[in-house]
């Protein structure tokens, strides 16, 4: 039966709130809970089950310097210095300090909401470990290697206990805009594909990352960049989208696609060494921190070593964990994944390979979640706050989600009380629900081949050509179409930024421009949409852009 276009565009149902939160991970649920405490009517929208986002897959922990529970000599200033070093010159010092300073209080509130972190075996306080790029043991963890799952459990349980309304299996399509360009809600599709409208003076995008741009990723299937695409279409700016962190060690299985089990960096933090197919150490002589170098350094080193095919192996290396006593108890999640793949970490090395892990860039915000579009806020992985720069320091992401979730909720409450937000009655959906869509498998294959860790001008041009030639205009009337439209848009934005950045910095590695160029490129690049809906490069982000103390 042919589709009746006018009927399909007409929303069939409507709901209202003071704040609509897109996403139910650490940033989204933290914001929703804080907004409820501030007296706001909140509605959370998530496109899967409430606990199915990326947060629950985080293994390593939360990087935080706790009062009275810190390694001797450690401090927030030292944590900030490590973060700035990992960020490759693009992290903003004021933003870094503003977020890290608020970390201990945010973790305390999370513990008050029921999160249980692992106690120290050596005395009172919490157990702490060290990950790549950290100069001290400051990463607290839960369940050994199940920190994200515990954080998500605590937040979901608290949200349910406080009766925070959640629309599960609903996907956001586009923002409602007022005649002045303000955001006043969002259009969604319900589980049956029926379109609806959610009206609110404030919309918080907390939809996570974009790992599904690539064939292999640590991200779940829902990480398709929907929130970033929605924000761009609503007039927001994005920055640092070329910086996609590849985790050096996901469990390798031949022909793996989609989400691959993570082998947490903490395994290396407890003494394990990466070796190639010939048994030689991968990181020897590469970096002073060796196997605990920042992730961009380790991922690039692994990729270079695989290209040489030592021992005839060109698609993975090995992590020898046989020397860790009680591995199954310390790392139960990793151990279970290894055994499911037929690997026994107690007796054999774990095969690992890099995979897409974390988007360091995103929607440009301050450290309060505000964007340049009135009524639109962002928090979590989808936001670019200035914390991560060109490469994220391990375990800073859960902390950022906790801090920014609370700060964004407070910003919404303040803006609402001051009368700064739009009237939701004036919000209108876009005139067109049609967007370019490339076939997902083809997009993932070409992005993995030419726009992953090692990039060059010719390869990036190939990706651009494939996107131009294969994308077809498609109505966003199904969840799959919404996701594929988002992936297509974000791929175009990433390729445009990566092609213009003619240097290697952080997790952006250009094989044709191998050196870092601080004279010209120590700056971020802005992305916006042109009037025709294409991602285009704009002016660089000034050094003090969008930072709120």
Coordinates of C-alpha atoms in Angstrom, one line a residue:
X1 CA 0.0 0.0 0.0
X2 CA 1.5 3.4 -0.9
X3 CA 2.3 5.7 2.0
X4 CA 0.1 8.7 2.5
X5 CA 2.9 11.3 3.1
X6 CA 0.7 14.0 4.7
X7 CA -0.9 11.5 7.1
X8 CA 2.4 10.0 8.1
X9 CA 3.8 13.5 9.0
X10 CA 0.9 14.3 11.3
X11 CA 1.6 13.6 15.0
X12 CA -1.0 11.3 16.5
X13 CA -0.3 12.0 20.2
X14 CA 1.3 14.7 22.4
X15 CA 2.8 15.1 25.9
X16 CA 4.2 18.0 27.8
X17 CA 6.9 18.6 30.5
X18 CA 9.3 21.3 31.8
X19 CA 12.3 19.3 30.6
X20 CA 12.6 16.5 28.1
X21 CA 15.7 14.3 28.5
X22 CA 16.8 12.3 25.5
X23 CA 18.9 9.3 26.8
X24 CA 18.9 7.2 29.9
X25 CA 22.6 6.8 30.6
X26 CA 24.6 8.4 33.4
X27 CA 24.2 12.0 32.1
X28 CA 20.5 11.7 31.3
X29 CA 19.3 10.0 34.4
X30 CA 21.5 12.2 36.7
X31 CA 20.0 15.2 35.0
X32 CA 16.5 13.9 35.3
X33 CA 16.9 13.1 39.0
X34 CA 18.4 16.5 39.8
X35 CA 15.6 18.3 37.8
X36 CA 13.0 16.4 39.8
X37 CA 14.7 17.5 43.0
X38 CA 14.5 21.1 41.7
X39 CA 10.8 20.8 41.2
X40 CA 10.7 20.4 37.4
X41 CA 8.3 18.1 35.5
X42 CA 10.6 15.7 33.7
X43 CA 10.1 13.2 30.9
X44 CA 12.9 10.8 29.9
X45 CA 12.9 9.4 26.4
X46 CA 15.1 6.4 25.5
X47 CA 15.1 4.3 22.3
X48 CA 15.7 1.0 24.0
X49 CA 15.1 -0.2 27.5
X50 CA 16.0 2.3 30.2
X51 CA 19.2 0.5 31.2
X52 CA 20.4 -0.4 27.6
X53 CA 22.6 2.6 26.9
X54 CA 26.4 2.8 26.8
X55 CA 26.9 3.5 30.5
X56 CA 26.4 0.0 31.6
X57 CA 29.2 -1.3 29.4
X58 CA 31.8 1.0 31.0
X59 CA 34.3 -1.3 32.8
X60 CA 37.2 0.7 34.1
X61 CA 35.8 3.1 36.6
X62 CA 35.4 6.7 37.7
X63 CA 38.5 8.9 37.7
X64 CA 38.2 11.1 40.8
X65 CA 40.3 12.5 43.6
X66 CA 38.3 12.0 46.7
X67 CA 38.9 13.9 49.9
X68 CA 40.6 11.6 52.5
X69 CA 40.8 8.7 50.0
X70 CA 43.7 9.7 47.7
X71 CA 47.1 8.5 46.9
X72 CA 49.8 10.5 48.7
X73 CA 50.7 13.5 46.5
X74 CA 47.6 13.2 44.3
X75 CA 45.3 16.2 43.8
X76 CA 42.7 17.6 41.5
X77 CA 45.4 19.8 40.0
X78 CA 47.4 16.7 39.1
X79 CA 44.3 15.0 37.7
X80 CA 43.8 18.1 35.6
X81 CA 47.4 18.0 34.4
X82 CA 46.9 14.4 33.2
X83 CA 43.7 15.3 31.5
X84 CA 45.3 18.2 29.6
X85 CA 48.3 16.0 28.6
X86 CA 45.9 13.4 27.2
X87 CA 43.9 16.0 25.4
X88 CA 46.7 16.9 23.1
X89 CA 46.6 20.6 23.5
X90 CA 42.8 21.0 22.8
X91 CA 41.3 20.5 26.2
X92 CA 40.3 23.8 27.8
X93 CA 42.0 24.3 31.2
X94 CA 39.1 26.2 32.7
X95 CA 36.6 23.5 31.6
X96 CA 38.8 20.7 32.8
X97 CA 39.2 22.3 36.3
X98 CA 35.5 23.2 36.5
X99 CA 34.4 19.6 35.9
X100 CA 37.1 17.8 37.9
X101 CA 36.6 20.2 40.9
X102 CA 33.0 19.1 41.1
X103 CA 33.8 15.4 40.7
X104 CA 34.1 14.4 44.4
X105 CA 30.7 15.9 45.3
X106 CA 29.0 14.3 42.3
X107 CA 30.4 10.9 43.3
X108 CA 29.2 11.4 46.8
X109 CA 25.7 12.1 45.6
X110 CA 25.9 9.0 43.4
X111 CA 26.9 6.9 46.4
X112 CA 24.0 8.4 48.3
X113 CA 21.7 7.2 45.5
X114 CA 22.9 3.6 46.2
X115 CA 26.0 3.1 44.0
X116 CA 28.4 0.7 45.7
X117 CA 32.1 0.9 44.8
X118 CA 34.6 -1.8 45.6
X119 CA 36.2 -1.4 49.1
X120 CA 39.9 -1.4 49.6
X121 CA 41.4 -4.7 50.6
X122 CA 44.1 -2.9 52.5
X123 CA 42.1 -0.8 54.9
X124 CA 39.2 1.6 55.1
X125 CA 38.1 3.5 52.0
X126 CA 37.6 2.5 48.4
X127 CA 39.9 0.4 46.2
X128 CA 41.7 2.5 43.6
X129 CA 43.5 1.5 40.4
X130 CA 45.4 3.3 37.6
X131 CA 44.6 3.5 33.9
X132 CA 46.5 4.7 30.8
X133 CA 47.5 8.4 31.0
X134 CA 47.0 8.6 34.8
X135 CA 50.0 9.5 37.0
X136 CA 48.3 8.2 40.2
X137 CA 45.9 5.5 41.5
X138 CA 42.7 7.5 41.4
X139 CA 40.2 5.3 39.5
X140 CA 37.5 3.9 41.7
X141 CA 35.6 0.9 40.4
X142 CA 32.6 -1.4 41.1
X143 CA 32.2 -5.2 40.7
X144 CA 35.8 -5.4 39.6
X145 CA 35.2 -4.4 36.0
X146 CA 31.5 -3.6 36.0
X147 CA 31.5 0.0 37.1
X148 CA 29.2 1.2 34.4
X149 CA 26.7 -1.5 35.2
X150 CA 26.6 -0.5 38.9
X151 CA 26.3 3.2 38.1
X152 CA 23.4 2.5 35.8
X153 CA 21.7 0.2 38.3
X154 CA 21.8 2.8 41.0
X155 CA 20.4 5.5 38.8
X156 CA 17.7 3.4 37.2
X157 CA 16.6 2.1 40.6
X158 CA 16.5 5.7 42.0
X159 CA 14.6 7.0 39.0
X160 CA 12.1 4.2 39.4
X161 CA 11.7 4.8 43.1
X162 CA 11.1 8.5 42.5
X163 CA 8.7 7.8 39.7
X164 CA 10.6 9.6 37.0
X165 CA 8.5 9.0 33.9
X166 CA 10.4 7.2 31.1
X167 CA 9.2 6.5 27.5
X168 CA 11.1 3.4 26.5
X169 CA 11.5 2.2 22.9
X170 CA 10.8 5.8 21.7
X171 CA 13.2 7.4 19.2
X172 CA 13.6 11.2 18.9
X173 CA 13.4 12.4 15.3
X174 CA 13.7 16.2 15.2
X175 CA 13.5 19.2 17.5
X176 CA 10.5 21.5 17.5
X177 CA 11.6 25.0 16.6
X178 CA 9.9 28.3 17.3
X179 CA 9.9 31.1 14.7
X180 CA 12.9 32.6 16.5
X181 CA 14.9 29.3 16.1
X182 CA 14.5 28.3 19.7
X183 CA 14.0 24.6 20.7
X184 CA 10.7 23.8 22.3
X185 CA 10.4 20.1 22.3
X186 CA 10.9 17.1 20.0
X187 CA 9.1 14.8 17.6
X188 CA 9.3 11.1 18.3
X189 CA 8.3 7.7 17.1
X190 CA 6.7 5.3 19.6
X191 CA 7.3 1.5 19.6
X192 CA 4.7 1.0 16.9
X193 CA 6.2 3.8 14.7
X194 CA 3.4 6.2 15.5
X195 CA 4.6 9.8 15.4
X196 CA 4.1 12.0 18.5
X197 CA 5.1 15.4 19.8
X198 CA 6.7 16.1 23.2
X199 CA 6.6 19.8 24.1
X200 CA 8.8 21.5 26.7
X201 CA 10.7 24.7 27.1
X202 CA 13.9 22.7 27.5
X203 CA 15.4 19.7 25.7
X204 CA 18.5 18.0 27.0
X205 CA 20.3 15.7 24.6
X206 CA 22.2 13.0 26.5
X207 CA 22.1 10.3 23.8
X208 CA 25.7 9.1 24.0
X209 CA 28.1 8.3 21.2
X210 CA 28.5 7.2 17.6
X211 CA 30.5 3.9 17.7
X212 CA 28.2 2.3 15.1
X213 CA 29.9 4.5 12.5
X214 CA 32.4 1.6 12.4
X215 CA 32.3 -2.1 11.9
X216 CA 33.8 -3.0 15.2
X217 CA 33.1 -0.9 18.4
X218 CA 32.8 -1.3 22.1
X219 CA 29.5 0.6 21.9
X220 CA 26.0 -1.0 21.9
X221 CA 23.8 -1.1 18.9
X222 CA 22.0 2.1 20.0
X223 CA 25.1 4.3 19.6
X224 CA 24.3 5.8 16.2
X225 CA 24.9 9.5 16.8
X226 CA 21.1 10.4 16.8
X227 CA 21.5 13.2 19.4
X228 CA 24.4 14.9 17.7
X229 CA 22.5 14.8 14.3
X230 CA 19.3 16.2 15.9
X231 CA 21.3 19.0 17.6
X232 CA 23.0 20.0 14.3
X233 CA 19.7 20.0 12.5
X234 CA 18.3 22.3 15.3
X235 CA 21.0 24.8 14.6
X236 CA 23.6 23.9 17.2
X237 CA 27.4 23.8 16.6
X238 CA 29.6 20.8 17.0
X239 CA 33.4 20.7 17.5
X240 CA 36.2 18.1 17.6
X241 CA 34.1 15.5 15.7
X242 CA 37.3 14.2 14.0
X243 CA 38.6 12.9 17.3
X244 CA 37.1 9.4 17.8
X245 CA 39.0 7.4 20.4
X246 CA 39.7 3.8 19.6
X247 CA 40.1 1.6 22.6
X248 CA 43.3 -0.4 22.2
X249 CA 41.9 -3.7 23.5
X250 CA 38.6 -5.2 22.7
X251 CA 38.3 -8.9 22.5
X252 CA 39.3 -10.1 19.0
X253 CA 37.1 -12.7 17.3
X254 CA 37.5 -13.4 13.6
X255 CA 35.0 -11.5 11.5
X256 CA 33.5 -9.7 14.5
X257 CA 31.0 -6.9 13.8
X258 CA 29.1 -4.5 16.0
X259 CA 29.7 -4.4 19.7
X260 CA 32.8 -6.3 20.8
X261 CA 33.5 -7.1 24.4
X262 CA 35.9 -4.6 26.0
X263 CA 39.1 -5.8 27.8
X264 CA 39.4 -3.0 30.3
X265 CA 42.5 -0.9 30.5
X266 CA 42.8 -1.8 34.2
X267 CA 44.1 -5.2 33.1
X268 CA 47.2 -3.4 31.8
X269 CA 47.1 -1.2 34.9
X270 CA 47.8 -4.2 37.0
X271 CA 50.9 -5.2 35.1
X272 CA 49.9 -7.0 31.9
X273 CA 51.8 -6.3 28.6
X274 CA 50.7 -6.2 25.0
X275 CA 52.7 -8.5 22.7
X276 CA 52.5 -9.0 19.0
X277 CA 52.1 -12.3 17.0
X278 CA 55.8 -13.0 17.4
X279 CA 55.7 -12.4 21.2
X280 CA 57.5 -9.1 21.2
X281 CA 56.3 -6.2 23.4
X282 CA 54.2 -3.7 21.4
X283 CA 54.9 -0.6 23.6
X284 CA 58.6 -1.1 24.2
X285 CA 60.3 2.3 23.4
X286 CA 57.1 3.9 22.2
X287 CA 56.2 6.0 25.3
X288 CA 57.6 6.6 28.8
X289 CA 54.4 5.1 30.3
X290 CA 54.7 2.0 28.2
X291 CA 51.5 -0.1 28.2
X292 CA 49.8 2.6 30.3
X293 CA 50.4 5.4 27.7
X294 CA 47.3 7.3 26.6
X295 CA 44.8 5.4 24.5
X296 CA 45.6 7.2 21.2
X297 CA 49.3 6.3 21.6
X298 CA 48.6 2.6 22.4
X299 CA 45.9 2.2 19.6
X300 CA 48.2 3.8 17.0
X301 CA 51.1 1.6 18.1
X302 CA 49.0 -1.5 17.9
X303 CA 47.7 -0.6 14.5
X304 CA 51.3 0.0 13.2
X305 CA 52.4 -3.3 14.6
X306 CA 49.6 -5.2 13.1
X307 CA 50.4 -3.6 9.7
X308 CA 53.8 -5.3 9.9
X309 CA 52.1 -8.7 10.4
X310 CA 54.6 -10.1 12.9
X311 CA 54.3 -13.9 13.2
X312 CA 51.9 -13.8 10.2
X313 CA 49.2 -12.0 12.3
X314 CA 47.9 -8.8 10.9
X315 CA 44.5 -8.2 12.6
X316 CA 45.2 -8.5 16.4
X317 CA 47.8 -8.6 19.1
X318 CA 47.8 -10.3 22.5
X319 CA 47.4 -9.3 26.2
X320 CA 49.1 -11.7 28.5
X321 CA 47.1 -11.8 31.7
X322 CA 48.3 -15.2 32.9
X323 CA 50.4 -13.5 35.7
X324 CA 47.4 -11.9 37.4
X325 CA 46.3 -13.9 40.4
X326 CA 42.6 -14.3 40.8
X327 CA 41.8 -12.9 37.3
X328 CA 38.3 -14.3 37.2
X329 CA 37.5 -12.7 40.5
X330 CA 39.1 -9.3 39.8
X331 CA 37.8 -9.1 36.2
X332 CA 34.6 -11.2 36.1
X333 CA 33.1 -9.4 33.0
X334 CA 36.3 -9.8 30.9
X335 CA 36.8 -13.4 32.1
X336 CA 33.2 -14.3 31.1
X337 CA 33.6 -12.8 27.6
X338 CA 36.9 -14.5 27.1
X339 CA 35.5 -17.9 28.1
X340 CA 32.5 -17.4 25.8
X341 CA 35.0 -16.9 23.0
X342 CA 37.0 -20.0 23.9
X343 CA 39.9 -18.2 25.6
X344 CA 41.1 -19.1 29.1
X345 CA 42.9 -16.0 30.4
X346 CA 44.5 -18.0 33.2
X347 CA 46.5 -20.2 30.7
X348 CA 46.7 -18.3 27.4
X349 CA 47.1 -14.7 26.1
X350 CA 43.9 -12.8 25.3
X351 CA 43.7 -11.8 21.6
X352 CA 42.8 -8.1 21.3
X353 CA 42.4 -5.4 18.7
X354 CA 41.5 -1.7 18.6
X355 CA 37.8 -0.7 18.1
X356 CA 35.8 2.5 18.1
X357 CA 35.1 3.5 21.6
X358 CA 34.5 7.2 22.5
X359 CA 33.6 10.4 20.7
X360 CA 35.8 13.1 22.1
X361 CA 33.8 15.9 20.3
X362 CA 30.1 16.7 19.9
X363 CA 27.6 19.5 20.6
X364 CA 29.4 22.6 21.8
X365 CA 28.3 23.4 25.3
X366 CA 29.6 25.1 28.4
X367 CA 30.2 23.2 31.6
X368 CA 26.6 23.8 32.4
X369 CA 25.2 22.0 29.4
X370 CA 23.9 25.2 27.6
X371 CA 24.3 25.4 23.8
X372 CA 24.0 28.4 21.6
X373 CA 20.4 27.5 20.8
X374 CA 18.0 28.7 23.4
X375 CA 16.1 25.7 24.9
X376 CA 18.7 23.1 23.8
X377 CA 21.1 21.6 26.3
X378 CA 23.5 18.6 26.0
X379 CA 25.5 16.4 28.4
X380 CA 27.6 13.3 28.4
X381 CA 29.4 11.8 25.4
X382 CA 27.2 13.7 22.9
X383 CA 28.5 17.1 24.3
X384 CA 31.8 18.8 23.7
X385 CA 32.6 20.6 26.9
X386 CA 36.3 21.2 26.4
X387 CA 37.2 18.4 28.9
X388 CA 38.5 15.8 26.4
X389 CA 40.1 17.8 23.6
X390 CA 41.9 15.5 21.1
X391 CA 41.8 12.4 23.3
X392 CA 39.9 11.4 26.4
X393 CA 41.7 10.4 29.5
X394 CA 40.6 7.0 30.7
X395 CA 37.6 7.0 33.1
X396 CA 36.9 10.7 32.8
X397 CA 33.6 10.1 31.0
X398 CA 31.5 8.7 33.8
X399 CA 32.7 11.6 35.9
X400 CA 31.8 14.1 33.2
X401 CA 28.3 12.6 32.9
X402 CA 27.7 12.9 36.6
X403 CA 28.9 16.5 36.8
X404 CA 27.3 17.7 33.6
X405 CA 24.0 15.9 34.2
X406 CA 23.6 17.8 37.5
X407 CA 24.8 21.1 36.1
X408 CA 22.6 20.9 33.0
X409 CA 19.5 20.3 35.2
X410 CA 20.4 23.3 37.4
X411 CA 20.9 25.5 34.3
X412 CA 17.5 24.5 33.0
X413 CA 15.8 25.3 36.3
X414 CA 17.6 28.7 36.4
X415 CA 16.7 29.6 32.8
X416 CA 13.1 28.6 33.4
X417 CA 12.8 30.6 36.6
X418 CA 14.3 33.6 34.8
X419 CA 11.8 33.4 32.0
X420 CA 14.5 32.8 29.4
X421 CA 13.1 29.7 27.7
X422 CA 10.6 29.5 24.8
X423 CA 6.9 28.9 25.0
X424 CA 6.4 25.3 24.0
X425 CA 3.2 26.1 22.2
X426 CA 5.2 27.9 19.5
X427 CA 7.3 24.9 18.7
X428 CA 6.9 23.5 15.2
X429 CA 8.4 20.4 13.6
X430 CA 10.7 20.8 10.5
X431 CA 9.0 21.4 7.2
X432 CA 10.6 18.3 5.8
X433 CA 11.3 14.9 7.5
X434 CA 13.5 13.8 4.6
X435 CA 17.3 13.3 5.0
X436 CA 20.1 11.7 3.0
X437 CA 20.6 8.1 4.1
X438 CA 23.5 5.8 3.1
X439 CA 23.3 2.0 3.3
X440 CA 24.7 1.2 6.8
X441 CA 26.9 -1.7 6.0
X442 CA 28.6 0.2 3.2
X443 CA 29.1 3.2 5.4
X444 CA 30.6 1.2 8.2
X445 CA 33.0 -0.6 5.9
X446 CA 34.3 2.5 4.2
X447 CA 34.6 4.4 7.5
X448 CA 36.5 1.5 9.1
X449 CA 38.8 1.3 6.1
X450 CA 39.6 4.9 5.5
X451 CA 38.5 7.0 8.5
X452 CA 39.5 5.0 11.6
X453 CA 42.9 5.3 13.3
X454 CA 45.1 5.9 10.2
X455 CA 43.7 8.4 7.7
X456 CA 45.0 10.2 4.6
X457 CA 43.6 12.6 2.1
X458 CA 43.0 9.9 -0.6
X459 CA 41.1 7.7 1.8
X460 CA 39.0 10.5 3.2
X461 CA 38.1 11.5 -0.3
X462 CA 37.0 8.0 -1.0
X463 CA 34.6 8.1 2.0
X464 CA 33.3 11.5 0.8
X465 CA 32.6 10.1 -2.6
X466 CA 30.9 7.0 -1.3
X467 CA 28.6 9.2 0.9
X468 CA 27.8 11.5 -2.0
X469 CA 27.1 8.7 -4.5
X470 CA 25.3 6.2 -2.2
X471 CA 23.1 8.4 -0.1
X472 CA 19.5 8.6 -1.0
X473 CA 16.8 11.0 0.3
X474 CA 14.6 9.1 2.7
X475 CA 11.8 10.0 5.0
X476 CA 12.6 9.5 8.7
X477 CA 9.5 7.5 9.5
X478 CA 11.2 4.4 11.0
X479 CA 13.8 4.0 13.8
X480 CA 16.2 2.5 11.2
X481 CA 15.8 5.5 8.9
X482 CA 16.4 7.9 11.8
X483 CA 19.6 6.1 12.8
X484 CA 20.9 5.7 9.3
X485 CA 20.3 9.4 8.6
X486 CA 22.2 10.3 11.7
X487 CA 25.1 8.0 10.8
X488 CA 25.2 9.5 7.3
X489 CA 25.2 13.1 8.6
X490 CA 27.9 12.5 11.3
X491 CA 30.1 10.6 8.9
X492 CA 30.1 13.6 6.5
X493 CA 30.9 15.9 9.4
X494 CA 33.7 13.7 10.6
X495 CA 35.3 13.3 7.2
X496 CA 35.1 17.1 6.5
X497 CA 36.9 17.9 9.7
X498 CA 39.4 15.1 9.4
X499 CA 40.3 16.1 5.8
X500 CA 41.0 19.7 6.8
X501 CA 43.1 18.9 9.9
X502 CA 46.4 18.3 8.1
X503 CA 48.3 17.0 11.1
X504 CA 48.3 14.1 13.6
X505 CA 47.0 15.0 17.1
X506 CA 45.4 12.8 19.8
X507 CA 43.2 10.1 18.3
X508 CA 43.2 11.8 14.9
X509 CA 46.1 10.2 13.0
X510 CA 47.0 11.3 9.5
X511 CA 49.5 9.0 7.8
X512 CA 50.2 11.7 5.2
X513 CA 50.7 14.4 7.9
X514 CA 52.3 12.4 10.7
X515 CA 53.5 15.3 12.8
X516 CA 51.6 17.5 15.3
X517 CA 51.4 21.2 14.1
X518 CA 50.9 23.4 17.1
X519 CA 51.6 26.6 15.1
X520 CA 48.4 26.2 13.0
X521 CA 46.3 23.4 14.4
X522 CA 46.2 23.9 18.1
X523 CA 42.6 24.8 17.8
X524 CA 39.2 23.1 17.5
X525 CA 37.1 23.1 14.4
X526 CA 33.4 24.1 14.4
X527 CA 30.8 22.2 12.3
X528 CA 27.4 23.5 11.5
X529 CA 24.8 22.6 8.9
X530 CA 24.4 24.7 5.7
X531 CA 21.0 25.9 4.6
X532 CA 20.8 22.8 2.5
X533 CA 21.5 20.5 5.5
X534 CA 25.1 19.6 4.7
X535 CA 27.8 19.7 7.4
X536 CA 30.2 22.5 6.7
X537 CA 33.3 23.8 8.6
X538 CA 32.9 27.1 10.4
X539 CA 35.3 29.2 12.4
X540 CA 37.6 27.6 15.0
X541 CA 36.4 27.6 18.6
X542 CA 38.1 30.4 20.6
X543 CA 40.2 29.3 23.5
X544 CA 37.6 30.5 26.1
X545 CA 34.6 29.4 24.1
X546 CA 31.5 28.1 26.0
X547 CA 33.2 27.7 29.4
X548 CA 31.2 28.5 32.5
X549 CA 32.8 28.3 35.9

